[in-house]
Tab-separated table of C-alpha atoms and ligand atoms in Angstrom:
chain	number	residue	atom	x	y	z
A	1	UNK	CA	0.000	0.000	0.000
A	2	UNK	CA	1.114	3.575	-0.624
A	3	UNK	CA	-0.430	6.638	0.921
A	4	UNK	CA	-1.977	9.152	-1.466
A	5	UNK	CA	0.685	10.685	-3.723
A	6	UNK	CA	0.328	13.648	-6.114
A	7	UNK	CA	0.498	11.708	-9.375
A	8	UNK	CA	0.455	8.059	-10.405
A	9	UNK	CA	2.025	7.047	-13.696
A	10	UNK	CA	0.739	3.876	-15.368
A	11	UNK	CA	3.478	2.183	-17.406
A	12	UNK	CA	7.209	1.675	-16.950
A	13	UNK	CA	8.350	1.845	-20.572
A	14	UNK	CA	10.361	4.816	-21.798
A	15	UNK	CA	7.269	7.080	-21.818
A	16	UNK	CA	6.195	6.225	-18.267
A	17	UNK	CA	9.660	6.401	-16.698
A	18	UNK	CA	10.603	9.724	-18.299
A	19	UNK	CA	7.219	11.206	-17.295
A	20	UNK	CA	7.659	9.991	-13.712
A	21	UNK	CA	11.154	11.490	-13.483
A	22	UNK	CA	10.076	14.865	-14.879
A	23	UNK	CA	7.202	14.997	-12.386
A	24	UNK	CA	9.551	14.136	-9.556
A	25	UNK	CA	11.995	16.833	-10.657
A	26	UNK	CA	9.137	19.340	-10.558
A	27	UNK	CA	8.574	18.468	-6.887
A	28	UNK	CA	5.623	16.049	-7.148
A	29	UNK	CA	5.380	12.843	-5.125
A	30	UNK	CA	4.940	10.090	-7.691
A	31	UNK	CA	3.993	6.414	-7.764
A	32	UNK	CA	4.405	4.185	-10.791
A	33	UNK	CA	2.083	1.260	-11.437
A	34	UNK	CA	3.063	-1.217	-14.096
A	35	UNK	CA	1.966	-4.610	-15.366
A	36	UNK	CA	5.506	-5.493	-16.508
A	37	UNK	CA	8.972	-4.576	-15.265
A	38	UNK	CA	10.919	-2.220	-17.585
A	39	UNK	CA	12.979	-5.038	-19.130
A	40	UNK	CA	9.808	-6.761	-20.402
A	41	UNK	CA	8.311	-3.727	-22.158
A	42	UNK	CA	8.296	-2.865	-25.870
A	43	UNK	CA	10.731	-0.116	-24.910
A	44	UNK	CA	13.320	-2.746	-23.987
A	45	UNK	CA	13.178	-4.093	-27.579
A	46	UNK	CA	13.731	-0.703	-29.276
A	47	UNK	CA	16.859	-0.205	-31.375
A	48	UNK	CA	16.757	2.695	-29.855
A	49	UNK	CA	18.079	5.410	-32.051
A	50	UNK	CA	16.875	8.994	-32.175
A	51	UNK	CA	14.991	9.200	-35.473
A	52	UNK	CA	11.401	10.417	-35.990
A	53	UNK	CA	10.233	7.253	-37.802
A	54	UNK	CA	6.835	7.773	-39.470
A	55	UNK	CA	6.036	10.856	-37.447
A	56	UNK	CA	4.403	13.882	-39.020
A	57	UNK	CA	5.957	17.305	-39.385
A	58	UNK	CA	3.808	19.018	-36.784
A	59	UNK	CA	5.155	21.735	-34.476
A	60	UNK	CA	4.580	19.762	-31.273
A	61	UNK	CA	6.367	16.716	-32.660
A	62	UNK	CA	9.337	18.821	-33.756
A	63	UNK	CA	9.572	20.373	-30.317
A	64	UNK	CA	9.332	16.983	-28.555
A	65	UNK	CA	12.008	15.546	-30.859
A	66	UNK	CA	14.354	18.513	-30.406
A	67	UNK	CA	14.055	18.547	-26.618
A	68	UNK	CA	14.616	14.792	-26.480
A	69	UNK	CA	17.687	15.091	-28.703
A	70	UNK	CA	19.156	17.718	-26.416
A	71	UNK	CA	18.444	15.720	-23.250
A	72	UNK	CA	20.009	12.515	-24.606
A	73	UNK	CA	23.013	14.441	-25.966
A	74	UNK	CA	23.557	15.923	-22.492
A	75	UNK	CA	23.197	12.461	-20.897
A	76	UNK	CA	25.698	10.966	-23.378
A	77	UNK	CA	28.179	13.707	-22.421
A	78	UNK	CA	27.639	12.862	-18.734
A	79	UNK	CA	28.216	9.141	-19.329
A	80	UNK	CA	24.709	7.944	-18.415
A	81	UNK	CA	24.627	4.109	-18.746
A	82	UNK	CA	23.715	2.932	-22.246
A	83	UNK	CA	23.562	6.386	-23.853
A	84	UNK	CA	25.937	7.353	-26.667
A	85	UNK	CA	26.086	9.491	-29.824
A	86	UNK	CA	26.202	7.671	-33.152
A	87	UNK	CA	27.361	8.878	-36.600
A	88	UNK	CA	24.772	7.925	-39.179
A	89	UNK	CA	24.644	7.555	-42.934
A	90	UNK	CA	21.147	7.628	-44.359
A	91	UNK	CA	20.924	6.390	-47.949
A	92	UNK	CA	18.254	7.852	-50.207
A	93	UNK	CA	16.495	6.061	-53.051
A	94	UNK	CA	15.255	9.343	-54.552
A	95	UNK	CA	16.577	12.896	-54.291
A	96	UNK	CA	14.965	14.681	-51.330
A	97	UNK	CA	15.224	18.075	-49.651
A	98	UNK	CA	16.472	18.215	-46.052
A	99	UNK	CA	13.809	16.644	-43.786
A	100	UNK	CA	11.709	18.656	-41.296
A	101	UNK	CA	13.609	17.215	-38.333
A	102	UNK	CA	17.062	18.262	-39.639
A	103	UNK	CA	17.015	21.439	-37.534
A	104	UNK	CA	16.959	19.309	-34.353
A	105	UNK	CA	20.197	17.568	-35.387
A	106	UNK	CA	23.405	19.519	-34.915
A	107	UNK	CA	25.535	18.335	-37.857
A	108	UNK	CA	23.021	17.376	-40.552
A	109	UNK	CA	24.605	17.524	-44.028
A	110	UNK	CA	24.276	15.839	-47.432
A	111	UNK	CA	27.233	13.640	-48.401
A	112	UNK	CA	29.353	14.769	-51.366
A	113	UNK	CA	27.860	13.225	-54.533
A	114	UNK	CA	30.998	11.184	-55.290
A	115	UNK	CA	30.724	9.436	-51.899
A	116	UNK	CA	27.127	8.250	-52.376
A	117	UNK	CA	27.160	4.443	-52.913
A	118	UNK	CA	26.178	3.157	-56.383
A	119	UNK	CA	22.436	2.641	-56.790
A	120	UNK	CA	21.456	5.459	-54.406
A	121	UNK	CA	20.290	8.986	-55.293
A	122	UNK	CA	21.797	10.670	-52.248
A	123	UNK	CA	22.974	10.331	-48.681
A	124	UNK	CA	22.477	12.337	-45.516
A	125	UNK	CA	24.977	12.307	-42.666
A	126	UNK	CA	24.256	13.233	-39.085
A	127	UNK	CA	25.037	12.285	-35.496
A	128	UNK	CA	22.200	11.250	-33.181
A	129	UNK	CA	21.777	9.883	-29.653
A	130	UNK	CA	21.179	6.207	-29.152
A	131	UNK	CA	20.366	4.203	-26.015
A	132	UNK	CA	20.942	0.590	-25.065
A	133	UNK	CA	17.531	0.264	-23.547
A	134	UNK	CA	17.931	-2.480	-20.976
A	135	UNK	CA	20.653	-0.682	-18.966
A	136	UNK	CA	19.091	2.696	-19.705
A	137	UNK	CA	15.588	1.756	-18.481
A	138	UNK	CA	17.225	0.238	-15.398
A	139	UNK	CA	19.052	3.494	-14.754
A	140	UNK	CA	15.834	5.521	-15.139
A	141	UNK	CA	13.998	3.178	-12.816
A	142	UNK	CA	16.761	3.313	-10.172
A	143	UNK	CA	16.761	7.110	-10.299
A	144	UNK	CA	13.005	7.160	-9.812
A	145	UNK	CA	13.227	4.960	-6.724
A	146	UNK	CA	16.253	6.886	-5.379
A	147	UNK	CA	14.165	10.060	-5.744
A	148	UNK	CA	11.510	8.640	-3.405
A	149	UNK	CA	9.302	7.068	-6.111
A	150	UNK	CA	7.230	3.979	-5.342
A	151	UNK	CA	6.782	1.199	-7.919
A	152	UNK	CA	3.749	-1.100	-7.801
A	153	UNK	CA	3.528	-4.212	-9.983
A	154	UNK	CA	-0.129	-4.470	-10.972
A	155	UNK	CA	-2.136	-4.700	-14.199
A	156	UNK	CA	-4.830	-2.051	-13.936
A	157	UNK	CA	-8.206	-3.282	-15.171
A	158	UNK	CA	-9.140	0.369	-15.802
A	159	UNK	CA	-7.298	3.678	-15.549
A	160	UNK	CA	-9.865	5.030	-13.067
A	161	UNK	CA	-8.664	2.347	-10.651
A	162	UNK	CA	-5.382	4.281	-10.309
A	163	UNK	CA	-7.283	7.169	-8.734
A	164	UNK	CA	-7.217	5.276	-5.456
A	165	UNK	CA	-3.455	5.980	-5.504
A	166	UNK	CA	-3.403	9.611	-6.699
A	167	UNK	CA	-5.842	12.266	-7.929
A	168	UNK	CA	-3.908	12.662	-11.204
A	169	UNK	CA	-3.149	9.681	-13.457
A	170	UNK	CA	-0.661	9.621	-16.329
A	171	UNK	CA	-1.518	7.005	-18.930
A	172	UNK	CA	1.725	5.697	-20.464
A	173	UNK	CA	0.490	2.174	-21.174
A	174	UNK	CA	1.661	1.973	-24.806
A	175	UNK	CA	-0.344	-0.403	-26.972
A	176	UNK	CA	-2.640	-1.275	-24.047
A	177	UNK	CA	-3.871	2.337	-24.085
A	178	UNK	CA	-6.075	1.424	-27.049
A	179	UNK	CA	-8.376	-0.572	-24.766
A	180	UNK	CA	-7.734	1.335	-21.533
A	181	UNK	CA	-8.490	4.743	-23.064
A	182	UNK	CA	-11.079	3.439	-25.529
A	183	UNK	CA	-9.057	4.784	-28.452
A	184	UNK	CA	-9.638	2.958	-31.757
A	185	UNK	CA	-6.749	4.848	-33.414
A	186	UNK	CA	-4.203	2.758	-31.486
A	187	UNK	CA	-2.754	-0.233	-33.344
A	188	UNK	CA	0.449	-2.266	-33.384
A	189	UNK	CA	3.253	-1.740	-35.885
A	190	UNK	CA	5.172	-4.963	-35.522
A	191	UNK	CA	8.946	-4.778	-35.612
A	192	UNK	CA	11.399	-7.656	-36.014
A	193	UNK	CA	15.122	-7.133	-35.407
A	194	UNK	CA	18.178	-9.380	-35.364
A	195	UNK	CA	21.164	-8.965	-33.033
A	196	UNK	CA	24.625	-10.025	-34.184
A	197	UNK	CA	28.082	-9.710	-32.624
A	198	UNK	CA	29.715	-6.398	-33.533
A	199	UNK	CA	32.589	-6.980	-35.979
A	200	UNK	CA	33.923	-3.479	-35.185
A	201	UNK	CA	31.306	-1.202	-36.777
A	202	UNK	CA	30.976	2.336	-35.434
A	203	UNK	CA	28.604	4.005	-37.911
A	204	UNK	CA	24.838	3.481	-38.267
A	205	UNK	CA	23.457	3.012	-41.772
A	206	UNK	CA	19.832	3.325	-42.826
A	207	UNK	CA	17.995	2.641	-46.084
A	208	UNK	CA	14.399	3.218	-45.043
A	209	UNK	CA	12.937	2.656	-48.523
A	210	UNK	CA	14.703	-0.585	-49.416
A	211	UNK	CA	12.313	-2.454	-51.724
A	212	UNK	CA	12.570	-5.655	-49.628
A	213	UNK	CA	11.741	-3.844	-46.371
A	214	UNK	CA	13.165	-1.325	-43.956
A	215	UNK	CA	16.947	-1.678	-43.589
A	216	UNK	CA	19.085	-0.435	-40.729
A	217	UNK	CA	22.395	-1.377	-39.158
A	218	UNK	CA	22.931	0.110	-35.684
A	219	UNK	CA	26.164	-0.790	-33.900
A	220	UNK	CA	26.088	-0.782	-30.085
A	221	UNK	CA	28.772	-1.564	-27.514
A	222	UNK	CA	28.725	-5.358	-27.917
A	223	UNK	CA	26.255	-6.119	-30.686
A	224	UNK	CA	24.750	-4.683	-33.850
A	225	UNK	CA	21.004	-4.279	-34.308
A	226	UNK	CA	19.934	-5.314	-37.810
A	227	UNK	CA	16.514	-4.238	-38.971
A	228	UNK	CA	13.906	-4.678	-39.650
A	229	UNK	CA	10.211	-4.647	-40.280
A	230	UNK	CA	7.338	-2.192	-39.758
A	231	UNK	CA	4.104	-4.170	-40.068
A	232	UNK	CA	0.944	-2.248	-39.154
A	233	UNK	CA	-1.894	-4.204	-37.499
A	234	UNK	CA	0.133	-7.390	-37.033
A	235	UNK	CA	0.051	-8.838	-33.521
A	236	UNK	CA	2.103	-12.030	-33.967
A	237	UNK	CA	4.854	-11.905	-31.287
A	238	UNK	CA	6.873	-14.831	-32.693
A	239	UNK	CA	9.922	-14.073	-34.904
A	240	UNK	CA	9.915	-15.972	-38.230
A	241	UNK	CA	13.225	-17.547	-39.325
A	242	UNK	CA	12.738	-16.554	-42.977
A	243	UNK	CA	12.285	-12.899	-42.010
A	244	UNK	CA	15.409	-12.990	-39.843
A	245	UNK	CA	17.398	-14.488	-42.718
A	246	UNK	CA	16.130	-11.838	-45.136
A	247	UNK	CA	17.059	-9.047	-42.695
A	248	UNK	CA	20.599	-10.423	-42.251
A	249	UNK	CA	20.983	-10.859	-46.024
A	250	UNK	CA	19.972	-7.350	-47.002
A	251	UNK	CA	22.042	-5.768	-44.231
A	252	UNK	CA	25.101	-7.858	-45.164
A	253	UNK	CA	24.754	-6.934	-48.845
A	254	UNK	CA	25.010	-3.260	-47.853
A	255	UNK	CA	27.619	-3.735	-45.093
A	256	UNK	CA	29.852	-6.660	-46.122
A	257	UNK	CA	31.786	-6.492	-42.813
A	258	UNK	CA	28.731	-8.183	-41.274
A	259	UNK	CA	29.395	-11.373	-43.237
A	260	UNK	CA	29.706	-14.300	-40.841
A	261	UNK	CA	28.883	-12.195	-37.753
A	262	UNK	CA	27.581	-14.499	-35.011
A	263	UNK	CA	23.836	-14.256	-34.510
A	264	UNK	CA	23.053	-13.437	-30.882
A	265	UNK	CA	19.292	-13.386	-31.024
A	266	UNK	CA	16.211	-11.860	-32.524
A	267	UNK	CA	13.395	-9.840	-31.082
A	268	UNK	CA	9.868	-8.870	-32.038
A	269	UNK	CA	8.105	-5.868	-30.539
A	270	UNK	CA	4.713	-4.330	-31.191
A	271	UNK	CA	5.250	-0.589	-31.543
A	272	UNK	CA	2.321	1.315	-30.009
A	273	UNK	CA	1.264	3.216	-33.129
A	274	UNK	CA	-1.647	5.627	-33.377
A	275	UNK	CA	-3.404	7.165	-36.378
A	276	UNK	CA	-2.956	10.922	-35.974
A	277	UNK	CA	0.261	10.584	-33.940
A	278	UNK	CA	0.984	10.401	-30.209
A	279	UNK	CA	-1.729	11.453	-27.763
A	280	UNK	CA	-0.363	13.867	-25.197
A	281	UNK	CA	-3.153	15.761	-23.477
A	282	UNK	CA	-5.583	15.907	-20.555
A	283	UNK	CA	-8.984	14.208	-20.374
A	284	UNK	CA	-11.637	14.995	-17.768
A	285	UNK	CA	-9.239	17.058	-15.651
A	286	UNK	CA	-7.509	14.021	-14.005
A	287	UNK	CA	-6.163	11.823	-16.792
A	288	UNK	CA	-3.025	12.849	-18.701
A	289	UNK	CA	-2.343	10.708	-21.761
A	290	UNK	CA	1.126	9.933	-23.091
A	291	UNK	CA	0.853	7.077	-25.584
A	292	UNK	CA	0.820	6.196	-29.268
A	293	UNK	CA	4.461	6.999	-30.116
A	294	UNK	CA	4.791	4.191	-32.679
A	295	UNK	CA	8.379	3.819	-33.896
A	296	UNK	CA	9.573	6.977	-32.172
A	297	UNK	CA	8.982	6.472	-28.457
A	298	UNK	CA	12.624	6.965	-27.524
A	299	UNK	CA	12.944	9.855	-29.977
A	300	UNK	CA	10.068	11.819	-28.435
A	301	UNK	CA	10.321	10.587	-24.836
A	302	UNK	CA	11.874	13.462	-22.866
A	303	UNK	CA	10.052	16.151	-24.857
A	304	UNK	CA	6.693	14.482	-24.230
A	305	UNK	CA	7.607	13.952	-20.568
A	306	UNK	CA	8.209	17.701	-20.172
A	307	UNK	CA	4.750	18.390	-21.536
A	308	UNK	CA	3.126	15.648	-19.445
A	309	UNK	CA	4.674	17.056	-16.261
A	310	UNK	CA	3.384	20.534	-17.095
A	311	UNK	CA	-0.118	19.243	-17.861
A	312	UNK	CA	-0.298	16.963	-14.813
A	313	UNK	CA	0.836	19.647	-12.379
A	314	UNK	CA	-1.597	22.167	-13.871
A	315	UNK	CA	-4.414	19.599	-13.647
A	316	UNK	CA	-3.480	18.901	-9.999
A	317	UNK	CA	-3.490	22.608	-9.150
A	318	UNK	CA	-6.854	23.030	-10.932
A	319	UNK	CA	-8.312	20.090	-8.969
A	320	UNK	CA	-7.124	21.527	-5.660
A	321	UNK	CA	-8.580	24.939	-6.502
A	322	UNK	CA	-11.991	23.510	-7.409
A	323	UNK	CA	-12.138	21.237	-4.345
A	324	UNK	CA	-11.266	24.235	-2.134
A	325	UNK	CA	-14.434	25.942	-3.293
A	326	UNK	CA	-17.459	25.698	-0.981
A	327	UNK	CA	-19.733	22.833	-2.092
A	328	UNK	CA	-22.639	25.231	-2.592
A	329	UNK	CA	-20.881	27.499	-5.146
B	401	FAD	C1	11.918	-3.387	-33.237
B	401	FAD	C2	11.664	-2.017	-32.674
B	401	FAD	C3	12.605	-1.012	-32.899
B	401	FAD	C4	12.378	0.274	-32.404
B	401	FAD	N1	13.325	1.227	-32.621
B	401	FAD	C5	13.121	2.480	-32.154
B	401	FAD	C6	14.102	3.486	-32.369
B	401	FAD	O1	15.155	3.228	-32.953
B	401	FAD	N2	13.842	4.743	-31.910
B	401	FAD	C7	12.684	5.050	-31.246
B	401	FAD	O2	12.496	6.200	-30.872
B	401	FAD	N3	11.744	4.102	-31.020
B	401	FAD	C8	11.927	2.840	-31.472
B	401	FAD	N4	10.961	1.884	-31.277
B	401	FAD	C9	9.673	2.279	-30.706
B	401	FAD	C10	9.685	2.297	-29.194
B	401	FAD	O3	10.096	1.049	-28.720
B	401	FAD	C11	8.263	2.631	-28.679
B	401	FAD	O4	7.771	3.792	-29.286
B	401	FAD	C12	8.312	2.845	-27.174
B	401	FAD	O5	8.975	1.781	-26.550
B	401	FAD	C13	6.938	3.031	-26.585
B	401	FAD	O6	7.117	3.204	-25.195
B	401	FAD	P1	5.906	3.224	-24.183
B	401	FAD	O7	6.487	3.568	-22.858
B	401	FAD	O8	4.801	4.054	-24.734
B	401	FAD	O9	5.331	1.716	-24.202
B	401	FAD	P2	5.862	0.332	-23.609
B	401	FAD	O10	7.330	0.247	-23.598
B	401	FAD	O11	5.092	-0.720	-24.310
B	401	FAD	O12	5.396	0.375	-22.074
B	401	FAD	C14	4.041	0.248	-21.720
B	401	FAD	C15	3.960	0.052	-20.224
B	401	FAD	O13	2.582	0.028	-19.843
B	401	FAD	C16	2.386	-1.059	-18.935
B	401	FAD	N5	0.983	-1.463	-18.978
B	401	FAD	C17	0.260	-1.872	-20.037
B	401	FAD	N6	-0.998	-2.167	-19.641
B	401	FAD	C18	-1.064	-1.903	-18.328
B	401	FAD	C19	-2.100	-2.010	-17.357
B	401	FAD	N7	-3.321	-2.411	-17.674
B	401	FAD	N8	-1.807	-1.662	-16.064
B	401	FAD	C20	-0.572	-1.257	-15.702
B	401	FAD	N9	0.433	-1.136	-16.602
B	401	FAD	C21	0.187	-1.463	-17.893
B	401	FAD	C22	3.340	-2.124	-19.424
B	401	FAD	O14	3.567	-3.082	-18.406
B	401	FAD	C23	4.562	-1.263	-19.723
B	401	FAD	O15	5.271	-1.042	-18.531
B	401	FAD	C24	11.180	0.568	-31.716
B	401	FAD	C25	10.279	-0.457	-31.463
B	401	FAD	C26	10.501	-1.727	-31.928
B	401	FAD	C27	9.512	-2.802	-31.640
């Protein structure tokens, strides 16, 4: 049992943990209620590289992405576990102007034409933050507890149930938010990745429009994440061997150094996608939503958490003001 706290956050993926920490930093007492521990969330499967995958060019999204970039860059400089900056080469199948998110990235530039690999129309180069999610989520969770946060392992049957813990509830339940918030726009975008031993790679490469499926190669400290798939409305959690083979083949064709790299495992995760983009906003004065980030939950996490903390504290202050009023007014 916990006594009444100011805010309860439902969900301990990247969206829940960052929201809880921002609330704590703002002085709120916070509890976190979660069905799964951080290492069993979709967040733990993420590649997780800063890149606004399939997100729209809307001003809020740009701001979330930029703030998140800056926070992760600062954490990488401080040596936070699992966080590092990664040089990236993004290969283009058709000529394209600089993307809307380029202004959030500090060193975005097109590659000189003579350095673009044969078969591609262009290449962008940039450096972005990346996080090894298992140690990083653990670090976030430890900080939350060290800051006085309470974690409860419980699957909420309904979000209103969390109001027995706090007057303000943050809904960061990912894909489960579809049912919990009654939101038909929420759907899975299934992702399959393969992990291989790192043969010494230090640069990420992406070819998002590869005709056989999304292609990315993201080196980490010990392994390399090879991707991948983005399959809307597919729930199957089991990785298929043929898909894994196809991912390894197309990545190896582009990055021959991967040839023969030992396979360490493969993972499937259901990205919590939402038609219309992430939902970050208040409902009924007590419920603050933070879900539906699809393939960009890490990329938008800290920026959304800033907004969630602002909204939740304002909702809490509003609730206190209205309950202070005499019942007859
Ligand atoms: C293969 C793959 C690669 C990816 N790569 C990237 C990348 O490179 N960059 C990037 O930005 N993003 C990436 N993503 C996307 C990213 O993983 C998601 O956007 C992000 O993890 C969503 O986080 P979340 O906190 O909303 O949800 P989740 O991590 O799913 O967490 C949801 C939480 O809610 C809890 N919960 C659910 N129901 C209940 C309930 N009833 N009661 C209590 N708790 C409940 C769960 O236990 C869990 O703790 C990738 C995803 C996949 C699958």
